[in-house]
Amino acid sequence: MAGKTNAKGKVGKLLDAYGRTYSDEAGITLRDTPQPLYRLLVLSLLLSARISSGIAVSTARALADAGLRSPRAMADATWQQRVDALGEGGYRRYDERTATQLGDGAELLLERYHGDLRRLRDEASGDRGELHRLLRQVPGIGPVGADIFLREVQDVWPEAAPYLDEKARQGAGKVGLPKDTKKLAGLAGDDPARFAAALVRVALDRHPRLTDA
């Protein structure tokens, strides 16, 4: 009992210090509707590159500010318009390749799912592994991008929860929480996306603020 209480105390400190999802930081009010789901997919693509999360988040905001909030808008934009929006967010290292991926990905979503990721969800029939596989078919979304999307979407797609990938488990080990997935899942509470994001953030923090957690 004492060990469980201690773990809950660590979770409380973790959430206080790091408990913000990346979608929230990017200004995405996540709902099970087409536009926020697509914006999350774009954010997941940006975050999966070897670039700081801050730049990825600011770039997701810049793309939204440029009106590129849906697969149709992204597909209708010119390649140069996508490059310019990426540059506005500071995403310059991979801007040309990413502009192409965003265009190709939007076209695929329009062709296969009519621009609605809920259709991808339906195709997976509640299977989390199939969700991961289908997401990876979108240009620019690899295993890391699919992990990011499922970590963030699990509050609105409960079949994905609790989604605690290797990066989240690294964060758990860093603050003295169980790295075993089942034990860790028991600590996720009612907001597994926020919990997973906090674990990832602490995993990425070179100077974590929870050394005494």
Coordinates of C-alpha atoms in Angstrom, one line a residue:
M1 CA 0.0 0.0 0.0
A2 CA 2.8 2.4 0.9
G3 CA 4.5 1.7 -2.5
K4 CA 1.3 2.5 -4.3
T5 CA 0.7 5.7 -2.4
N6 CA 4.3 6.7 -3.1
A7 CA 3.8 6.1 -6.8
K8 CA 0.6 8.2 -6.9
G9 CA 2.6 11.0 -5.2
K10 CA 5.2 10.8 -8.0
V11 CA 2.5 10.9 -10.6
G12 CA 1.0 14.0 -9.0
K13 CA 4.4 15.7 -9.1
L14 CA 5.0 14.5 -12.7
L15 CA 1.6 15.9 -13.9
D16 CA 2.1 19.2 -12.1
A17 CA 5.5 19.7 -13.7
Y18 CA 5.0 18.2 -17.2
G19 CA 1.3 17.4 -17.6
R20 CA 0.5 19.1 -20.9
T21 CA -0.2 17.3 -24.1
Y22 CA 1.5 18.5 -27.3
S23 CA -1.8 19.0 -29.0
D24 CA -2.9 21.4 -26.3
E25 CA 0.4 23.3 -26.6
A26 CA -0.2 23.5 -30.4
G27 CA -3.6 25.1 -29.8
I28 CA -5.5 21.9 -30.9
T29 CA -8.7 21.3 -29.0
L30 CA -8.8 17.6 -29.5
R31 CA -12.2 16.1 -30.4
D32 CA -13.3 13.1 -32.5
T33 CA -14.0 15.3 -35.5
P34 CA -12.1 15.6 -38.8
Q35 CA -10.2 18.9 -38.4
P36 CA -8.6 18.4 -35.0
L37 CA -7.7 14.8 -35.8
Y38 CA -6.0 15.9 -39.0
R39 CA -4.2 18.8 -37.2
L40 CA -2.9 16.2 -34.7
L41 CA -1.7 14.0 -37.5
V42 CA 0.3 16.9 -38.9
L43 CA 1.7 17.7 -35.5
S44 CA 2.7 14.0 -35.1
L45 CA 4.6 14.2 -38.4
L46 CA 6.4 17.3 -37.4
L47 CA 7.3 16.0 -33.9
S48 CA 8.7 12.8 -35.3
A49 CA 11.6 14.6 -37.1
R50 CA 14.9 15.2 -35.4
I51 CA 14.0 18.8 -34.4
S52 CA 13.0 20.4 -31.2
S53 CA 9.4 19.9 -30.0
G54 CA 9.1 23.7 -29.6
I55 CA 9.8 24.2 -33.2
A56 CA 7.4 21.4 -34.2
V57 CA 4.6 22.9 -32.1
S58 CA 5.2 26.4 -33.4
T59 CA 5.2 25.1 -37.0
A60 CA 1.9 23.2 -36.4
R61 CA 0.5 26.6 -35.3
A62 CA 1.9 28.3 -38.4
L63 CA 0.3 25.8 -40.7
A64 CA -3.0 26.3 -39.0
D65 CA -2.6 30.1 -39.2
A66 CA -2.0 29.7 -42.9
G67 CA -5.3 28.0 -43.2
L68 CA -3.9 24.5 -43.7
R69 CA -6.2 22.8 -41.2
S70 CA -7.7 20.0 -43.3
P71 CA -6.5 17.5 -46.0
R72 CA -8.4 19.5 -48.6
A73 CA -6.8 22.8 -47.7
M74 CA -3.4 21.1 -47.5
A75 CA -3.8 19.4 -50.9
D76 CA -5.1 22.5 -52.6
A77 CA -2.1 24.6 -51.3
T78 CA 0.9 24.9 -53.6
W79 CA 4.2 23.2 -52.6
Q80 CA 5.7 26.7 -52.1
Q81 CA 2.8 27.7 -49.8
R82 CA 3.5 24.7 -47.6
V83 CA 7.2 25.4 -47.6
D84 CA 6.6 29.1 -46.6
A85 CA 4.3 28.0 -43.8
L86 CA 6.8 25.5 -42.5
G87 CA 9.5 28.2 -42.6
E88 CA 7.3 30.6 -40.7
G89 CA 7.2 28.1 -37.9
G90 CA 11.0 27.7 -37.9
Y91 CA 10.9 24.2 -39.5
R92 CA 13.6 24.9 -42.1
R93 CA 15.8 21.9 -41.9
Y94 CA 13.3 19.5 -43.4
D95 CA 10.9 22.0 -45.0
E96 CA 11.1 20.9 -48.6
R97 CA 10.8 17.2 -47.9
T98 CA 8.0 17.8 -45.4
A99 CA 6.1 20.0 -47.7
T100 CA 6.0 17.1 -50.2
Q101 CA 5.0 14.6 -47.5
L102 CA 2.2 16.9 -46.3
G103 CA 0.8 17.2 -49.8
D104 CA 1.1 13.5 -50.6
G105 CA -0.4 12.6 -47.2
A106 CA -3.4 14.9 -47.7
E107 CA -4.0 13.4 -51.1
L108 CA -4.0 9.9 -49.6
L109 CA -6.4 10.8 -46.9
L110 CA -8.8 12.4 -49.3
E111 CA -8.7 9.4 -51.7
R112 CA -8.9 6.6 -49.1
Y113 CA -10.8 8.2 -46.2
H114 CA -12.5 11.2 -47.8
G115 CA -10.3 13.4 -45.6
D116 CA -11.8 12.0 -42.3
L117 CA -9.5 10.0 -40.0
R118 CA -12.5 8.6 -38.3
R119 CA -12.8 6.4 -41.3
L120 CA -9.3 5.1 -40.7
R121 CA -10.4 4.4 -37.1
D122 CA -13.4 2.5 -38.4
E123 CA -11.2 0.4 -40.7
A124 CA -9.1 -0.6 -37.8
S125 CA -12.2 -2.0 -36.0
G126 CA -10.9 -1.3 -32.5
D127 CA -7.5 -3.0 -33.0
R128 CA -4.7 -0.8 -31.7
G129 CA -2.0 -2.6 -33.8
E130 CA -4.1 -2.0 -36.9
L131 CA -4.5 1.7 -36.1
H132 CA -0.7 1.9 -35.9
R133 CA -0.3 0.1 -39.2
L134 CA -2.8 2.2 -41.0
L135 CA -1.3 5.5 -39.7
R136 CA 2.1 4.4 -41.0
Q137 CA 0.7 4.2 -44.5
V138 CA 0.4 8.0 -44.5
P139 CA 3.4 9.6 -46.1
G140 CA 5.7 11.1 -43.4
I141 CA 4.2 9.0 -40.6
G142 CA 6.6 6.3 -39.5
P143 CA 6.5 4.3 -36.2
V144 CA 7.5 7.3 -34.1
G145 CA 4.8 9.5 -35.7
A146 CA 2.2 6.8 -35.2
D147 CA 3.2 6.4 -31.6
I148 CA 2.9 10.2 -31.0
F149 CA -0.6 10.3 -32.6
L150 CA -1.9 7.4 -30.6
R151 CA -0.4 8.8 -27.3
E152 CA -2.2 12.0 -27.9
V153 CA -5.5 10.7 -29.3
Q154 CA -6.2 8.1 -26.7
D155 CA -8.6 10.3 -24.7
V156 CA -10.9 10.5 -27.7
W157 CA -10.2 7.1 -29.1
P158 CA -10.4 5.0 -26.0
E159 CA -9.5 1.8 -27.8
A160 CA -6.0 3.1 -28.0
A161 CA -5.7 3.6 -24.3
P162 CA -3.6 3.3 -22.3
Y163 CA -0.9 4.0 -24.9
L164 CA 2.5 4.0 -23.2
D165 CA 5.2 3.4 -25.7
E166 CA 8.9 3.0 -25.2
K167 CA 9.6 6.7 -24.9
A168 CA 6.9 7.0 -22.2
R169 CA 8.4 4.0 -20.4
Q170 CA 11.8 5.7 -20.5
G171 CA 10.3 8.7 -18.7
A172 CA 8.7 6.4 -16.1
G173 CA 12.1 4.8 -15.3
K174 CA 13.7 8.3 -15.1
V175 CA 11.3 9.3 -12.2
G176 CA 11.2 6.0 -10.4
L177 CA 7.8 4.8 -11.7
P178 CA 7.3 1.2 -13.0
K179 CA 8.5 0.6 -16.5
D180 CA 6.2 -2.5 -16.8
T181 CA 3.4 -1.4 -19.1
K182 CA 0.6 -3.0 -17.0
K183 CA 1.7 -1.5 -13.8
L184 CA 2.3 1.9 -15.4
A185 CA -1.2 1.8 -17.1
G186 CA -2.7 1.4 -13.6
L187 CA -1.3 4.9 -12.8
A188 CA -2.7 6.6 -15.9
G189 CA -6.0 7.6 -14.3
D190 CA -8.7 9.3 -16.2
D191 CA -6.4 11.3 -18.5
P192 CA -4.0 8.8 -20.1
A193 CA -3.0 11.2 -22.9
R194 CA -1.8 13.8 -20.4
F195 CA 0.0 11.1 -18.3
A196 CA 1.7 9.8 -21.4
A197 CA 2.7 13.3 -22.6
A198 CA 4.2 14.0 -19.1
L199 CA 6.3 10.8 -19.2
V200 CA 7.6 11.7 -22.7
R201 CA 8.4 15.3 -21.7
V202 CA 10.4 14.1 -18.6
A203 CA 12.2 11.5 -20.8
L204 CA 13.3 14.3 -23.1
D205 CA 14.3 16.7 -20.4
R206 CA 18.0 16.7 -19.8
H207 CA 17.5 18.4 -16.5
P208 CA 14.3 17.0 -15.1
R209 CA 12.6 18.8 -12.2
L210 CA 11.5 15.7 -10.5
T211 CA 14.8 14.3 -9.2
D212 CA 13.3 14.1 -5.7
A213 CA 10.0 12.7 -6.9

